[in-house]
XYZ file of C-alpha atoms in Angstrom:
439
model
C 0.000 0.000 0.000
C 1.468 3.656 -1.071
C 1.395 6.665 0.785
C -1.341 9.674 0.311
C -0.215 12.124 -2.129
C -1.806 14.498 -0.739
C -0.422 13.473 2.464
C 2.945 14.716 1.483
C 1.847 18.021 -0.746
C -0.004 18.721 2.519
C 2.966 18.506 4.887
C 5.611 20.078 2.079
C 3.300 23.484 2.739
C 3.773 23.858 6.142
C 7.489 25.412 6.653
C 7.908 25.063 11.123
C 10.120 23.162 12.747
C 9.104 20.530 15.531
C 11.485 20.144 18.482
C 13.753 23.480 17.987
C 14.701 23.316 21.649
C 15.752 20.070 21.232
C 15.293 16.630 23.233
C 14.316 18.198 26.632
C 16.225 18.805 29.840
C 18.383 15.069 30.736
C 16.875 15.867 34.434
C 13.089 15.973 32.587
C 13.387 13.508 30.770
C 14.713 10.902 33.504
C 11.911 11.955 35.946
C 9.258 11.648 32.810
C 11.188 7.992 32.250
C 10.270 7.335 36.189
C 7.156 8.322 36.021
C 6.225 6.457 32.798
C 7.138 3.004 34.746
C 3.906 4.635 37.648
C 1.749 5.627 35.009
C 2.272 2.726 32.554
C 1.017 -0.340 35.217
C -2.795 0.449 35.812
C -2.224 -1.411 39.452
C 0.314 1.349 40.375
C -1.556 4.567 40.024
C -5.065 3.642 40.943
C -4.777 6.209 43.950
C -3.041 9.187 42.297
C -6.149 10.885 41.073
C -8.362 10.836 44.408
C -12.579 10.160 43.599
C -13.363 13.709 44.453
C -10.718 15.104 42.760
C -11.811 19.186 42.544
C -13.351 19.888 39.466
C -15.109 23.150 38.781
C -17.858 24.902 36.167
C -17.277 28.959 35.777
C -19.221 29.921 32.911
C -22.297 28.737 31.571
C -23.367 29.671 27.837
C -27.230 28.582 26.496
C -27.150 28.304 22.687
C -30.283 26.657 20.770
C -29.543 22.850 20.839
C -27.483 22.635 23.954
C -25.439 24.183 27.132
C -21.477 24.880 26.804
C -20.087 24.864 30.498
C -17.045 26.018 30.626
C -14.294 24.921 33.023
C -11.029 24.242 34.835
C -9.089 22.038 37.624
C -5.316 21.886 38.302
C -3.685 19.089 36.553
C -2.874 16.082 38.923
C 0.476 15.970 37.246
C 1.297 19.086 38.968
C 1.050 17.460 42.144
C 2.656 14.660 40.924
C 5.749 15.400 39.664
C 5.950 19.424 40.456
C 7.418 21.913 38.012
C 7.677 19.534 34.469
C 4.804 21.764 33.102
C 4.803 24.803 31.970
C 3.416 27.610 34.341
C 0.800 27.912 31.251
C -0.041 24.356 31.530
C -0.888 23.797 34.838
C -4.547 24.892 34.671
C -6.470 22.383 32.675
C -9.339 23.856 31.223
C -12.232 22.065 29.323
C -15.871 22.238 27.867
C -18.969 20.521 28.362
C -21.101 20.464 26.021
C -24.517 19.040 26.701
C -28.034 18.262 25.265
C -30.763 20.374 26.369
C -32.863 17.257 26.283
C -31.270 14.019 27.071
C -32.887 11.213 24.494
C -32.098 7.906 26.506
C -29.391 8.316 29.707
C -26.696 10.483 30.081
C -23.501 9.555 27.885
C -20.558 11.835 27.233
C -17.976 11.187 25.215
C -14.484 12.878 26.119
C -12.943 14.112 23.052
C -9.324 15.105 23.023
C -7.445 17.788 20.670
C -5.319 16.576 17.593
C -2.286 18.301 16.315
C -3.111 22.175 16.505
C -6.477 21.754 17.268
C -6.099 24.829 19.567
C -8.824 25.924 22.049
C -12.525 24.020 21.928
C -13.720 25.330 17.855
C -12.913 22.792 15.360
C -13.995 19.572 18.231
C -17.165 21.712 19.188
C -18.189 22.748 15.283
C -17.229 19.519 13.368
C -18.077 16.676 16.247
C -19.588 17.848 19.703
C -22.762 19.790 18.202
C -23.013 17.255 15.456
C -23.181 14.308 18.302
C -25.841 15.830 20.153
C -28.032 16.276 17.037
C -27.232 12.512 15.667
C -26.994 10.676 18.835
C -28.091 13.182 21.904
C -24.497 11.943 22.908
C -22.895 14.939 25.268
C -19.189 16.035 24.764
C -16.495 17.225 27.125
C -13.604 18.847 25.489
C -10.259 18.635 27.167
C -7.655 21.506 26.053
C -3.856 19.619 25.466
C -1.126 20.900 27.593
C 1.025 23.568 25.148
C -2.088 24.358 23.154
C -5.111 27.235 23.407
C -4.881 28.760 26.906
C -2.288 26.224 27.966
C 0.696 27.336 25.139
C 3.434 28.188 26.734
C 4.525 32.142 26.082
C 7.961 30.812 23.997
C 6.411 28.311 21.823
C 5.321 29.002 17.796
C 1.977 27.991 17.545
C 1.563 23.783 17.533
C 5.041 23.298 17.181
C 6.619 21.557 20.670
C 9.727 22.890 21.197
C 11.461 20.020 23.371
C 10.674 16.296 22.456
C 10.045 15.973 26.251
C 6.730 18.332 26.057
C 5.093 15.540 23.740
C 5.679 12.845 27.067
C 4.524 16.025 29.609
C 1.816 16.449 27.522
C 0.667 12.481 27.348
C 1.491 11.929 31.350
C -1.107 15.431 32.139
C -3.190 14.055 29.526
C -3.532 10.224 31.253
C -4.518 11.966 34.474
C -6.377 14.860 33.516
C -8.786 12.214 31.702
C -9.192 9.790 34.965
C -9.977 13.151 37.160
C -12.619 14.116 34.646
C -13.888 10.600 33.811
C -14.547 10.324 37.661
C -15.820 13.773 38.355
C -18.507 12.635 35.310
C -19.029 9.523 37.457
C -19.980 11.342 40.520
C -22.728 13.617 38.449
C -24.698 10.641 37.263
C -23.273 10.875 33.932
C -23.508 7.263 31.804
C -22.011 5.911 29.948
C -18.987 7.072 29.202
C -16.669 6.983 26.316
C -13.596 8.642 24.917
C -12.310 9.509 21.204
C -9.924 12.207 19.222
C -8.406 12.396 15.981
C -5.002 11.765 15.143
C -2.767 12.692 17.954
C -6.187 13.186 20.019
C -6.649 9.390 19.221
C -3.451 8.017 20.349
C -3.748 10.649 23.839
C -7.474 9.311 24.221
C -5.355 5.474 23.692
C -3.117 6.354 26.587
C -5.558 7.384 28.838
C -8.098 4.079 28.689
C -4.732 2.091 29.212
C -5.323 3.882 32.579
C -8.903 3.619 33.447
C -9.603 0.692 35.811
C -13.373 0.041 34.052
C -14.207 -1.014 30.486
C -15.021 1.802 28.780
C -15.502 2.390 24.790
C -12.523 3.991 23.084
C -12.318 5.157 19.583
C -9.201 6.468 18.544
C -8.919 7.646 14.636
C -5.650 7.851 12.251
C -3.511 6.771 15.024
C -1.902 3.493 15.743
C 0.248 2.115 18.725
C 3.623 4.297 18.695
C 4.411 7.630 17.985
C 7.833 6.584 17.278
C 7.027 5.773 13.375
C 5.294 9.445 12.929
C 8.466 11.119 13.852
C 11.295 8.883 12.300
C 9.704 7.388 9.046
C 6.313 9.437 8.536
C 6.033 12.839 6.734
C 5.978 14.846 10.139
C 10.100 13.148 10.461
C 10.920 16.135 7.677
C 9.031 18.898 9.985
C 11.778 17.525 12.763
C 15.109 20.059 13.420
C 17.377 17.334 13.555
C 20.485 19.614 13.041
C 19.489 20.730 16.838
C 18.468 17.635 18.362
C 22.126 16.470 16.509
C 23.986 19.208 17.992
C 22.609 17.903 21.681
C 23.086 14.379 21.097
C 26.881 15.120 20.121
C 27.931 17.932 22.412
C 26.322 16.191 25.853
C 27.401 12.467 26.732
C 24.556 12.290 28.945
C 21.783 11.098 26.260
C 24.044 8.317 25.443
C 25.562 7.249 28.569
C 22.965 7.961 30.849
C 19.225 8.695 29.077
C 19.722 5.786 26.819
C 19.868 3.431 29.808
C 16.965 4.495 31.184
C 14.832 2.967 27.911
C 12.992 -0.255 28.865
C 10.883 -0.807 26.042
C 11.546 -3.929 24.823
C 9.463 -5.167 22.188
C 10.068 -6.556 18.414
C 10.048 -3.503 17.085
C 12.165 -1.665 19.676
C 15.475 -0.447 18.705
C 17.372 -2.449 20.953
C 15.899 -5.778 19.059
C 18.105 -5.185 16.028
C 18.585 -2.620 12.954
C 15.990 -0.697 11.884
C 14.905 -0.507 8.415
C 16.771 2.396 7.562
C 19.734 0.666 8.408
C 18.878 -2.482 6.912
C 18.521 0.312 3.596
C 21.295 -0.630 1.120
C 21.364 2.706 -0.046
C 21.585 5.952 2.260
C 18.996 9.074 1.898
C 21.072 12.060 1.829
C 18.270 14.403 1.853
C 17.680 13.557 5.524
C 21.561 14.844 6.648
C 21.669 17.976 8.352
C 22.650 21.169 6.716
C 26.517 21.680 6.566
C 27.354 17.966 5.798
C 29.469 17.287 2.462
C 31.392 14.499 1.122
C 35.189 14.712 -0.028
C 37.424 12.311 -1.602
C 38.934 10.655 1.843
C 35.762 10.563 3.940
C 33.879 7.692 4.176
C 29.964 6.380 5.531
C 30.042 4.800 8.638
C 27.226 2.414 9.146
C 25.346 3.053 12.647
C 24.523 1.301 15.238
C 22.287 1.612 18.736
C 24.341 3.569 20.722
C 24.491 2.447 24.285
C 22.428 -0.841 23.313
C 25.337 -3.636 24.340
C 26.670 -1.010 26.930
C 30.586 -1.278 26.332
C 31.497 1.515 25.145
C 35.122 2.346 26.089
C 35.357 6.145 27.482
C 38.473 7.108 24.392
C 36.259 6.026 21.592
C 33.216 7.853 23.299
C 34.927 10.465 23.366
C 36.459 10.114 19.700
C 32.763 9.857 18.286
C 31.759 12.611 20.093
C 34.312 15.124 18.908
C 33.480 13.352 14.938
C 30.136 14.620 15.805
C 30.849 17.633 16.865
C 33.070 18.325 14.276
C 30.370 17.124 11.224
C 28.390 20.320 13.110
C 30.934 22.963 12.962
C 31.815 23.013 16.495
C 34.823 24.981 18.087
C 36.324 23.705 20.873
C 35.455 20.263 20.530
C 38.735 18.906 21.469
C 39.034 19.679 24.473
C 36.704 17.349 25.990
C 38.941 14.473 24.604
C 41.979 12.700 26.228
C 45.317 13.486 24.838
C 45.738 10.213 23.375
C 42.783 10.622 20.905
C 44.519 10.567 17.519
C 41.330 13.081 16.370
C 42.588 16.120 18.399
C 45.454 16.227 16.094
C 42.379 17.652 12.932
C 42.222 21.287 12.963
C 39.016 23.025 14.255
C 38.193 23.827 10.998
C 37.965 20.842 9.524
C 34.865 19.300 9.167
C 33.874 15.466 9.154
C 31.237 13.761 7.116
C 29.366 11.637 10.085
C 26.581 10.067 8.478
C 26.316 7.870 11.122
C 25.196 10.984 13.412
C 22.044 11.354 11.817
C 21.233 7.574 12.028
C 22.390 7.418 15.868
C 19.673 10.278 16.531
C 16.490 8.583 14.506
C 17.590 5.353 16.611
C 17.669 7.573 20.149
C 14.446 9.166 18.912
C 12.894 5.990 18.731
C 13.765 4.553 21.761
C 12.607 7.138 24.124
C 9.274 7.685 21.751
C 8.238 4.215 22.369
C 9.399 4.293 25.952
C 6.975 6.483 27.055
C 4.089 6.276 23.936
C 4.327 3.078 23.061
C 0.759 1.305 23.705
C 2.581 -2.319 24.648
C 4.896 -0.073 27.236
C 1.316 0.260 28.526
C -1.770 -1.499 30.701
C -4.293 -3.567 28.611
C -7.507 -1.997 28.310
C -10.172 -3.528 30.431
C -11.986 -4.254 27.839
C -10.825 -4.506 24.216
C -13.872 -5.467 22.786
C -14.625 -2.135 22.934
C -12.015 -0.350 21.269
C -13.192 0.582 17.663
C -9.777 1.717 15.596
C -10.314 4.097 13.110
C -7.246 3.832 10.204
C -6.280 5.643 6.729
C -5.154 2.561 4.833
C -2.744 5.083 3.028
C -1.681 7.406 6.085
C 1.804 9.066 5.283
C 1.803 10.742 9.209
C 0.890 7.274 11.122
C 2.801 4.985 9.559
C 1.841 1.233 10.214
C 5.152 -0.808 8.639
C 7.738 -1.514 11.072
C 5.705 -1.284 14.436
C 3.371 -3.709 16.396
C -0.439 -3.672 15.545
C -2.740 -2.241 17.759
C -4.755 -5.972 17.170
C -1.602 -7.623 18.216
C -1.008 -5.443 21.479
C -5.175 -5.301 22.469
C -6.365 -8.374 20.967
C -9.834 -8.136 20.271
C -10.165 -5.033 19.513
C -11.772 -3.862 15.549
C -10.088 -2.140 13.380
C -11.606 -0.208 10.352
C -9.670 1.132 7.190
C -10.242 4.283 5.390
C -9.479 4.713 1.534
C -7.099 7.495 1.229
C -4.757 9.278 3.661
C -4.483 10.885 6.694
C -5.659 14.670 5.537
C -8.049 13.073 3.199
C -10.027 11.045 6.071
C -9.874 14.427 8.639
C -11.592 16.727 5.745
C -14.012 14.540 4.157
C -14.786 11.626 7.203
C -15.908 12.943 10.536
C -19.022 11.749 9.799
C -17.453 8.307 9.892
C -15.884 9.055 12.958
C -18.944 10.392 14.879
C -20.776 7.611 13.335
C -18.173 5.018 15.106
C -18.271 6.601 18.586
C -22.062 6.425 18.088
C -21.570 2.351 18.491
């Protein structure tokens, strides 16, 4: 199955980068990793969101068809693991959007926002208001952390600076979703569900792992890791990897330390063998950073997992890291190796053609994506049977090859296949996706 041309024309047009700060703080990212191992085994956190956890209504708006309450509560990861949000984020704030006349119970569906679905518009126009006049199904729309009210000050528009706000944002997201799935409980709301759209899909996915109840989930054009969307999807070209390079090279922490800290074991994990763009018998220079050239006595080095056999001797650690530094343009590199290093002897100015730089970052971006959004790094749902999966059969931003099925990770759960891609299917196919929560 090809890719959606449309898919890539779309993506081509948008000119931001994703991740300009880089991979995150090392101290974030190794409390995130601890955290991950709480928030990952449904046993473990049952009691970090209390029953009566304080949620609160501040403005209520009457339109024809329905009420739109507007509200807020602090996120429980605030409490949790203090500071990792922004100041911005720390307020969760929602709407509930609810049927004037109520045609059989009381069910609510929680939808959560996709990529730069900012604020409560596109979920409230193009699903919420269309559920209550199809199904008399109410809607309670969660605002992401780093979007709408909750963007931090420093951030352009839907583009994440660090690669650590994507796991802040799916750790607030888990627990923001249990404290409002039990403050629906204790107003007689019934049943309950929860759905989103691409990334809202695989953030509503991560929060039933969590939910100690069956409860219908359906998540559309998303799959089980986000690992695939950022190394081999279209979004991997919106990705500053000259900066999250720079990092990887210039601090031995990601390496010697972060790397360890990746459990995520799986088939598909990195640390099971080489990926397919390693396997690749020819090597796609249009993904090496800016700067890099080739001249007559340099040579490709083939890659490999750093950290994965964990014997790396401290002189050639330091020897890669100064070739990596170097491929970037870096002064000073040198210094941070021992005298005997045969590479201190290269001028400053020269620069090396490290290929392999590039390949070591895809293979560190994987492994700490699928540490902490990886569905099988994850509980079970309680009840897959009601999981519908909503797919693009051509999807160029989720891809599918290379990673484990959702049906192999949650048997018995359904999964449906759209014709065309991934912009395709949001456009032209909310009615299918309404239509599937519906069930």
């Amino acid at each position: 199955m090809g890719v959606s041309r449309l898919d890539v024309f779309y993506r081509r047009l948008l000119l931001t980068k994703l991740f300009i700060g880089g991979w995150g703080k090392p101290e974030d990212l190794k409390r995130i990793f601890e955290f991950r191992k709480i928030v990952g085994d449904r046993e473990k956190c049952k009691a970090l969101v209390s029953e009566d956890y304080p949620v609160h209504i501040d403005k209520t708006e009457e339109q024809a068809d329905c009420h739109i309450h507007d509200g807020f509560f602090i996120s429980p990861l605030e409490h949790l693991v203090p500071g990792i949000l922004p100041p911005e984020a720390i307020k969760a704030r929602f709407q509930f959007i609810v049927p004037k006349v109520w045609k059989k119970n009381r069910p609510v569906c929680i939808q959560l926002a996709g990529t730069g679905d900012h604020f409560f518009w596109r979920r409230r126009t193009l699903m919420a208001r269309p559920m209550i006049k199809e199904a008399g199904i109410a809607s309670l729309l969660l605002e992401n952390p780093y979007y709408g009210y909750r963007k931090p000050k420093d951030q352009l528009r839907s583009s994440l600076k660090n690669v650590s706000d994507l796991f802040v944002m799916g750790g607030a997201l888990i627990l923001e979703s249990t404290a409002l799935l039990r403050w629906l409980e204790r107003e007689g709301y019934w049943p309950l569900g929860m759905t989103g759209i691409s990334m809202g899909g695989y953030m509503a996915s991560l929060a039933v792992t969590n939910w100690p109840k069956p409860i219908p989930l359906v998540p559309c054009l998303s799959w089980s890791t986000a690992s695939s969307v950022f190394t081999t999807g279209v979004l991997s070209k919106a990705v500053n990897w000259s900066q999250l390079e720079k990092q990887y090279a210039v601090n031995s922490v990601y390496e010697k330390e972060i790397i360890q800290l990746l459990e995520y074991c799986g088939a598909d994990s990195f640390k099971m063998g080489p990926e397919p763009w390693r396997r690749s018998s020819s090597l796609d220079l249009d993904n090496f950073p800016e700067g890099f050239s080739m001249t007559s006595d340099q040579t490709f080095i083939a890659g490999r997992s750093p950290g994965v056999d964990g014997a790396h001797n401290r002189h050639q650690a330091a020897d890669r890291r100064y070739h990596l530094v170097s491929a970037l343009g870096y002064r000073g590199a040198s210094s941070d190796l021992p005298s005997s290093s045969p590479r201190r002897e290269k001028t400053e100015s020269t620069r090396f053609c490290r290929p392999s730089l590039h390949v070591e970052s895809i293979s560190f971006m994987k492994g700490v994506m699928d540490e902490c959004t990886h569905m099988a790094n994850f509980s079970v749902p309680v009840d897959t049977s009601l999981i519908i999966v909503v797919q693009a059969k051509e999807d160029a931003y989720v891809p599918r090859a290379g990673v484990l099925s959702l049906q192999e990770i949650w048997p018995g759960c359904e999964v449906r296949y759209l014709s065309g891609g991934h912009i395709s299917a949001y456009l032209f196919k909310q009615n299918v996706f309404r239509f599937s929560a519906f069930l």
